[in-house]
XYZ file of C-alpha atoms in Angstrom:
553
model
C 143.894 129.083 116.739
C 141.552 131.996 117.348
C 140.751 134.119 114.311
C 140.164 137.605 115.675
C 139.679 141.033 114.164
C 140.951 143.691 116.533
C 138.080 146.118 116.959
C 139.541 148.141 119.804
C 140.555 151.739 119.278
C 144.310 152.208 119.251
C 144.133 155.945 119.825
C 142.141 159.054 119.170
C 143.545 161.219 116.414
C 142.653 164.743 115.481
C 138.945 165.279 114.975
C 137.980 164.930 111.302
C 134.436 166.203 111.722
C 132.513 167.664 114.644
C 129.056 169.015 115.277
C 125.811 168.809 117.218
C 123.463 166.018 116.154
C 120.608 164.125 117.773
C 120.808 160.536 119.012
C 117.804 158.246 119.438
C 117.657 156.825 122.980
C 114.559 155.143 124.406
C 112.471 156.377 121.447
C 113.378 160.028 122.125
C 115.834 162.331 120.350
C 118.614 163.916 122.427
C 121.102 166.569 121.347
C 124.748 165.460 121.557
C 128.155 166.643 120.411
C 129.592 164.178 117.879
C 133.284 163.971 116.994
C 134.536 161.772 114.163
C 138.100 160.461 114.482
C 140.170 158.118 112.301
C 139.056 155.046 114.244
C 136.130 156.069 116.419
C 133.054 158.211 116.807
C 132.533 159.914 120.176
C 129.187 161.139 121.469
C 129.267 163.636 124.326
C 126.664 165.441 126.373
C 128.652 168.649 126.645
C 127.483 172.074 127.772
C 124.113 173.211 126.389
C 123.481 169.759 124.872
C 120.430 168.845 126.902
C 117.772 169.857 129.405
C 119.837 168.931 132.458
C 122.626 171.475 132.218
C 122.374 172.244 135.923
C 123.317 168.688 136.819
C 125.412 167.479 133.883
C 127.348 170.446 132.467
C 131.104 170.824 132.765
C 132.386 172.628 135.847
C 135.411 174.878 135.998
C 137.745 172.129 137.173
C 136.885 169.882 134.218
C 134.988 167.211 136.128
C 131.270 166.787 135.792
C 128.258 166.507 138.004
C 128.002 162.812 137.376
C 131.768 162.344 137.105
C 133.268 158.896 137.280
C 135.348 158.867 140.467
C 138.646 157.282 139.488
C 141.891 158.048 141.296
C 143.088 159.698 138.072
C 139.808 161.161 136.979
C 141.014 163.401 134.190
C 143.254 160.976 132.324
C 142.213 157.411 133.096
C 142.027 154.817 130.327
C 140.951 152.069 132.693
C 137.277 152.759 133.303
C 134.615 150.086 133.549
C 132.703 148.401 130.786
C 129.181 148.222 132.279
C 127.228 150.519 134.554
C 124.472 150.251 137.131
C 122.084 153.195 136.806
C 118.637 154.137 138.071
C 117.287 152.154 135.125
C 118.889 148.963 136.470
C 118.789 149.604 140.254
C 115.031 150.067 140.328
C 113.551 151.386 143.616
C 111.384 148.295 144.044
C 114.515 146.117 143.974
C 116.128 147.951 146.888
C 115.431 146.096 150.190
C 112.758 147.821 152.234
C 114.880 147.371 155.373
C 117.468 149.923 154.195
C 115.155 152.532 152.684
C 115.508 155.928 154.394
C 117.903 154.533 156.997
C 121.496 155.589 157.575
C 124.167 152.984 156.802
C 127.951 152.891 156.990
C 129.661 151.088 154.114
C 133.400 150.487 153.940
C 134.941 150.573 150.470
C 138.517 149.656 149.560
C 139.617 151.838 146.632
C 141.239 150.080 143.700
C 144.370 151.308 141.977
C 142.497 151.035 138.719
C 138.975 152.395 138.932
C 139.079 154.091 142.328
C 135.712 153.935 144.085
C 133.923 153.088 140.855
C 130.953 155.408 141.335
C 129.550 158.544 139.718
C 127.822 161.244 141.734
C 125.282 163.976 141.037
C 123.690 166.775 143.004
C 125.216 169.208 145.497
C 124.287 172.360 147.373
C 124.231 174.442 144.175
C 121.556 172.117 142.777
C 119.566 172.068 146.039
C 120.110 168.309 146.193
C 122.149 165.971 148.391
C 125.219 164.238 146.955
C 123.688 161.209 145.211
C 125.258 158.091 143.736
C 124.033 158.195 140.119
C 126.049 155.287 138.707
C 127.896 152.259 140.072
C 130.375 150.646 137.704
C 130.132 146.884 137.755
C 133.104 144.905 139.005
C 134.781 147.861 140.720
C 135.136 148.708 144.404
C 131.665 150.095 145.203
C 129.929 147.318 143.286
C 131.967 144.657 145.083
C 130.593 145.746 148.456
C 127.080 144.736 147.334
C 125.892 147.308 149.878
C 125.587 150.479 147.816
C 122.756 151.472 145.497
C 122.108 154.045 142.816
C 120.044 156.626 144.676
C 122.083 156.478 147.886
C 122.762 159.930 149.344
C 126.347 160.259 150.644
C 126.079 161.998 154.001
C 129.756 161.812 154.968
C 133.105 160.451 153.832
C 135.471 159.260 156.576
C 133.459 161.426 159.008
C 133.720 164.505 156.739
C 130.186 165.922 156.551
C 128.860 166.280 152.993
C 125.263 167.181 153.868
C 125.800 170.803 152.850
C 128.605 170.241 150.301
C 128.746 171.475 146.750
C 129.353 168.969 144.016
C 132.974 170.055 143.671
C 133.565 169.766 147.406
C 132.150 166.247 147.392
C 134.364 165.218 144.485
C 137.471 166.506 146.242
C 136.505 164.845 149.551
C 136.048 161.495 147.860
C 139.328 161.766 145.968
C 141.267 162.698 149.144
C 139.706 159.936 151.222
C 142.591 157.470 150.848
C 142.407 153.761 150.070
C 140.061 152.805 152.919
C 136.837 154.801 152.636
C 133.902 154.771 155.032
C 130.738 156.130 153.468
C 127.729 157.141 155.522
C 124.792 156.781 153.138
C 121.014 156.849 153.122
C 118.843 155.515 150.307
C 116.326 158.076 149.053
C 113.550 156.712 146.853
C 112.274 160.231 146.176
C 115.611 161.069 144.487
C 115.234 158.382 141.808
C 113.655 160.712 139.186
C 116.554 163.142 139.636
C 119.155 160.399 139.281
C 117.439 159.158 136.132
C 118.058 162.534 134.520
C 121.497 161.327 133.502
C 123.039 161.763 130.127
C 121.230 159.782 127.429
C 124.666 158.884 126.089
C 125.251 156.652 129.114
C 122.268 154.530 128.056
C 123.723 153.712 124.625
C 124.708 150.060 124.390
C 127.572 148.690 122.328
C 129.376 145.438 121.783
C 131.355 143.713 124.530
C 133.803 141.362 122.750
C 134.736 137.886 124.002
C 137.794 137.447 126.257
C 140.244 136.809 123.424
C 139.353 140.116 121.768
C 140.601 143.549 122.840
C 138.009 145.583 124.726
C 135.837 147.987 122.817
C 135.405 151.586 123.853
C 132.855 152.417 126.545
C 131.271 155.770 127.440
C 134.490 157.107 128.922
C 137.160 154.683 127.829
C 139.517 154.068 124.965
C 140.561 150.463 124.379
C 143.955 149.623 122.956
C 144.985 147.050 120.399
C 147.808 144.677 121.393
C 150.386 146.781 119.572
C 149.706 149.820 121.736
C 149.923 150.546 125.411
C 147.746 152.989 127.340
C 150.897 154.488 128.803
C 152.460 155.136 125.430
C 153.001 158.885 124.940
C 152.237 158.564 121.228
C 148.688 157.394 121.901
C 146.395 160.200 123.068
C 143.922 159.265 125.766
C 140.216 159.981 125.911
C 139.593 162.123 128.974
C 136.809 161.322 131.397
C 135.382 164.818 130.994
C 131.649 164.675 130.538
C 129.338 161.757 129.799
C 130.897 160.362 126.675
C 130.463 157.278 124.513
C 133.280 156.102 122.293
C 132.170 153.897 119.392
C 134.988 152.045 117.585
C 134.330 152.160 113.855
C 136.427 149.189 112.803
C 134.036 146.628 111.279
C 131.115 148.863 112.226
C 128.230 148.862 109.744
C 127.197 152.372 108.673
C 123.881 152.648 106.810
C 120.971 154.917 105.972
C 117.381 154.054 106.948
C 117.867 150.351 107.594
C 115.998 149.852 110.866
C 114.448 153.260 111.608
C 112.089 155.120 109.237
C 113.715 158.236 107.804
C 111.143 160.116 105.711
C 113.217 163.325 105.821
C 116.481 161.638 104.701
C 118.559 163.096 107.514
C 119.544 160.071 109.600
C 122.422 157.608 109.670
C 122.747 154.350 111.573
C 125.730 152.611 113.155
C 125.423 148.880 113.792
C 127.896 147.111 116.081
C 130.030 144.233 114.710
C 127.975 141.714 116.707
C 124.814 143.177 115.079
C 123.130 143.529 118.485
C 123.370 147.282 118.969
C 122.305 150.222 116.808
C 122.995 153.924 117.222
C 120.742 156.214 115.177
C 121.889 159.798 114.599
C 119.739 162.572 113.128
C 121.254 165.581 111.369
C 119.727 169.069 111.002
C 119.064 168.677 107.269
C 119.658 166.459 104.228
C 122.985 168.022 103.111
C 124.511 167.638 106.581
C 123.228 164.059 106.801
C 124.916 163.246 103.493
C 128.119 164.938 104.672
C 128.178 163.041 107.968
C 127.384 159.739 106.300
C 130.059 160.197 103.630
C 132.721 161.086 106.190
C 131.818 158.183 108.507
C 131.511 155.726 105.631
C 134.951 156.777 104.368
C 136.462 155.988 107.782
C 134.781 152.579 108.056
C 135.821 151.683 104.491
C 139.487 152.341 105.295
C 139.229 150.339 108.506
C 137.537 147.464 106.654
C 140.598 147.151 104.394
C 142.754 146.801 107.491
C 140.355 144.204 108.879
C 140.536 142.236 105.625
C 144.335 142.108 105.900
C 144.030 140.882 109.491
C 141.596 138.130 108.544
C 143.750 136.986 105.617
C 146.787 136.856 107.921
C 144.871 135.022 110.673
C 143.392 132.413 108.337
C 146.582 131.749 106.361
C 147.124 128.355 108.043
C 143.515 127.326 108.318
C 140.411 127.879 106.216
C 137.161 129.811 106.261
C 134.186 127.523 105.737
C 136.278 125.269 103.499
C 137.868 128.081 101.495
C 141.565 128.864 101.582
C 141.599 132.511 100.557
C 139.375 135.488 101.299
C 139.109 137.987 98.446
C 136.759 140.585 99.952
C 134.481 141.227 102.912
C 132.148 143.972 104.069
C 128.737 144.904 105.439
C 125.576 145.203 103.382
C 121.895 145.540 104.113
C 120.373 142.229 103.167
C 117.155 140.246 103.078
C 115.787 137.164 101.372
C 113.091 137.197 98.724
C 110.473 136.255 101.340
C 111.443 139.128 103.672
C 109.718 141.970 101.859
C 110.479 144.776 104.317
C 112.961 143.390 106.839
C 116.440 144.758 106.135
C 119.230 143.722 108.477
C 123.045 143.943 108.509
C 124.747 141.115 106.626
C 128.488 140.510 106.533
C 129.329 139.216 103.048
C 132.603 137.358 102.482
C 133.822 136.389 99.017
C 136.479 133.658 98.922
C 138.199 132.105 95.938
C 135.236 129.777 95.370
C 132.419 130.587 97.798
C 129.998 133.303 98.837
C 129.551 133.357 102.635
C 126.954 135.327 104.582
C 127.271 135.985 108.330
C 124.747 137.601 110.645
C 127.558 139.116 112.728
C 131.335 139.445 112.692
C 132.865 136.015 113.481
C 135.088 136.074 116.561
C 136.964 132.786 116.243
C 137.863 129.895 113.966
C 134.673 127.983 114.708
C 132.522 131.033 113.961
C 134.327 131.681 110.664
C 133.612 128.086 109.631
C 129.891 128.394 110.402
C 128.317 131.061 108.167
C 124.552 131.565 108.134
C 124.587 130.849 104.375
C 127.241 129.141 102.266
C 126.915 129.291 98.471
C 129.341 128.125 95.752
C 130.180 131.057 93.479
C 130.004 128.657 90.558
C 126.286 128.093 91.252
C 125.497 131.776 91.943
C 124.369 134.481 89.526
C 124.259 138.240 89.862
C 120.809 139.060 88.477
C 120.394 142.797 89.112
C 122.672 145.701 89.954
C 121.658 149.357 90.152
C 118.885 151.599 91.511
C 115.769 149.782 92.637
C 113.328 149.379 89.797
C 110.371 151.640 90.400
C 111.939 152.921 93.617
C 109.982 155.739 95.277
C 113.239 157.118 96.639
C 114.807 159.977 94.771
C 116.944 163.043 95.285
C 119.758 162.882 97.795
C 119.328 159.259 98.830
C 118.768 156.864 95.923
C 118.780 153.259 97.107
C 121.182 150.968 95.260
C 120.571 147.225 95.049
C 121.910 143.994 93.686
C 120.480 140.488 93.899
C 121.971 137.016 93.788
C 120.324 133.755 92.802
C 121.889 130.427 93.706
C 120.902 127.008 92.433
C 120.605 124.563 95.338
C 119.304 121.040 95.874
C 116.117 122.605 97.210
C 115.638 125.004 94.321
C 116.671 128.622 93.756
C 117.588 130.834 96.723
C 117.418 134.575 96.130
C 119.007 137.284 98.269
C 118.549 141.025 97.855
C 121.321 143.341 99.024
C 121.518 147.108 99.378
C 124.774 148.990 98.928
C 125.200 152.462 100.418
C 127.236 154.095 97.632
C 127.716 153.633 93.887
C 131.366 152.808 94.592
C 130.328 150.003 96.944
C 127.821 148.687 94.414
C 130.431 148.645 91.660
C 132.965 146.939 93.924
C 130.610 144.171 95.004
C 129.414 143.624 91.426
C 133.008 143.150 90.236
C 133.850 140.880 93.156
C 130.916 138.560 92.471
C 131.271 138.424 88.689
C 135.061 138.076 88.707
C 134.842 135.614 91.584
C 132.441 133.428 89.623
C 134.712 133.463 86.562
C 137.850 132.740 88.610
C 136.044 129.894 90.347
C 135.116 128.386 86.986
C 138.736 128.455 85.820
C 139.944 126.980 89.112
C 137.391 124.173 89.520
C 137.412 123.226 85.806
C 135.115 120.219 86.056
C 131.844 119.224 87.717
C 130.419 115.703 87.786
C 127.009 114.463 88.895
C 125.212 111.132 88.669
C 122.252 110.843 86.333
C 119.971 108.431 84.546
C 120.150 108.434 80.734
C 117.976 106.093 78.692
C 117.330 103.992 81.823
C 121.070 103.592 82.401
C 123.017 104.905 85.399
C 125.557 107.374 84.082
C 127.626 110.373 85.009
C 127.220 113.829 83.516
C 130.557 115.626 83.277
C 130.715 119.354 82.453
C 134.280 120.524 81.785
C 135.252 124.184 81.511
C 137.363 123.535 78.374
C 136.073 120.297 76.862
C 132.315 120.684 77.189
C 129.749 117.968 77.971
C 130.142 114.211 78.387
C 127.748 111.495 79.472
C 129.687 108.467 80.719
C 128.389 105.001 81.473
C 128.830 103.915 85.094
C 132.339 102.329 85.237
C 131.156 99.632 87.647
C 128.880 98.227 84.985
C 131.739 98.132 82.519
C 133.975 96.202 84.934
C 131.241 93.641 85.601
C 130.948 92.819 81.875
C 134.661 91.954 81.643
C 134.115 88.651 83.485
C 137.116 86.826 84.904
C 139.698 88.586 82.734
C 138.583 91.921 84.090
C 140.248 91.192 87.446
C 143.736 91.028 85.930
C 143.424 94.003 83.612
C 143.726 97.611 84.786
C 140.368 99.343 85.316
C 138.810 100.250 82.027
C 137.869 103.817 81.217
C 134.150 104.510 81.416
C 132.328 104.289 78.133
C 131.567 107.676 76.581
C 127.937 107.680 75.523
C 127.807 111.327 74.450
C 130.356 114.109 74.066
C 129.809 117.636 72.754
C 131.698 120.957 72.915
C 129.944 124.116 74.155
C 129.471 125.513 70.668
C 127.195 122.603 69.751
C 124.709 123.427 72.528
C 121.503 124.721 70.925
C 119.191 124.751 73.953
C 119.086 123.825 77.624
C 116.166 123.721 80.051
C 114.921 121.907 83.129
C 111.681 121.057 84.899
C 112.778 122.466 88.260
C 112.347 119.067 89.890
C 114.916 116.570 88.563
C 115.058 116.591 84.760
C 117.697 118.425 82.656
C 117.141 118.811 78.892
C 120.043 119.452 76.479
C 119.852 119.787 72.705
C 123.097 119.666 70.708
C 121.413 119.283 67.320
C 122.604 115.673 67.085
C 120.795 112.693 65.653
C 119.699 111.571 69.127
C 117.568 114.725 69.413
C 116.886 116.293 72.798
C 118.829 114.586 75.568
C 116.848 113.959 78.740
C 118.864 113.434 81.916
C 117.335 112.466 85.253
C 119.629 114.058 87.874
C 117.821 112.414 90.854
C 117.411 115.830 92.529
C 116.792 119.470 91.664
C 118.738 120.338 88.475
C 119.215 124.008 89.387
C 122.812 123.671 90.701
C 123.934 122.109 87.405
C 121.980 124.674 85.370
C 123.644 127.544 87.225
C 127.093 125.943 86.945
C 126.589 125.531 83.201
C 125.700 129.225 82.966
C 128.822 130.174 84.958
C 131.115 128.132 82.710
C 129.613 129.752 79.610
C 129.821 133.238 81.135
C 133.476 132.738 82.085
C 134.351 131.510 78.588
C 132.623 134.489 76.964
C 134.390 136.878 79.348
C 137.725 135.245 78.528
C 137.117 136.079 74.873
C 136.794 139.747 75.804
C 133.053 139.844 75.336
C 130.443 140.955 77.879
C 128.882 137.946 79.606
């Protein structure tokens, strides 16, 4: 069974927030129009958004210089996912034999996708009609004979050498299903073609086949419960170079990967953690406003995603756990990674803390987290503003840390929450999860050596501590009669309730020291491996018992 979170956009609702921001593309800032919807963020290079208004602004008939040529240009929901541009079809990769020579290429239009090209130029721009984009997998791309930078001289013998951009668009749309293009590759036009919208260069996640498609620059993807033809689902028009970013399970942060000394940026990280969109606002108040609005949308969508995961994993498990209590994105790093923040998907189950580097897309991925820690052996050691943090004012950084006792020692992770509400929520989830885990598991047993005798240390949530002699030794002492009798209970060497514990410590290597104030003095137990897991479990049991009494643990 595939465990999938639907990250496609099921429709575009009324705009919740809109304005001009800057987007970071190829280490340069570009002005774009940003619209925030209930499930997506759209970035558009609309009129007056950039330096190339002559070639990329909207025309009177609502198609652009650089329009995607679909049979239903204004309303299509079936555009392509990936694009060939002048950045991919480099001039040096075009065969020398075709450069500056006329060619005739026959293209069979598709019902979905049309020709599958975008054009720029025209008489009004003092440029020929140029192919600026070829959409992979569609008709033009399938010919393997057309290139970005090809000038279209004629369409089905209709001369376009002196055509305006609008005339070329209409000629291509009227050309019928079988189209003969007379083209000529022009290397000198490559710089002009590269002046496309920076939005078209923004990358985003392409989900695996079992997942619904994510939005692309000019496309809305639909979840299985919706149909593109449904009248209740508004479509995203192909007007202008536009990028639609689904916000479901998108990680929204401040200053995680890009320095932000002026506190006016926000970052969007894709669910697969491979793509980042950095937006810059005019000032700090607007940055806070945009972040708060976007974070509110992603928080609501995360609740829906949690319900989907719980439903999908009802008959299976997630890394050995049966129930997911909470999940969400955080900025995280280990103690050794002093400056390297990265998105971390944290999942709290009924007994485990799971950390993923990206959103799992199937059952196998859910069962293979990057880190898997028992809640019972994990402590929350800090929660609040960073101690001695240089950040102040509008963007105070909020942190919490976890420490887990493992067979190799203590593993520490530092996490950054984006809001005080998030910090409070994660703190409650971890503390309550640890206490619930203690009440559910009840008892932990480990082998040990006590006074040169192989024993078992048993720590019970209600009954306290017991050191039991190895039962195999007891059975061997029974001789011949032992075979007929039922197995004897292991001999109890020591037994103490929690209230008798005066002191506990360890050497960090293999020895655990317990002092119950008894006549035997300090008890030394050789646990054969690092004692930290047992030490942390002991702390969790005590914390849960104190919390149960209504006291602060």
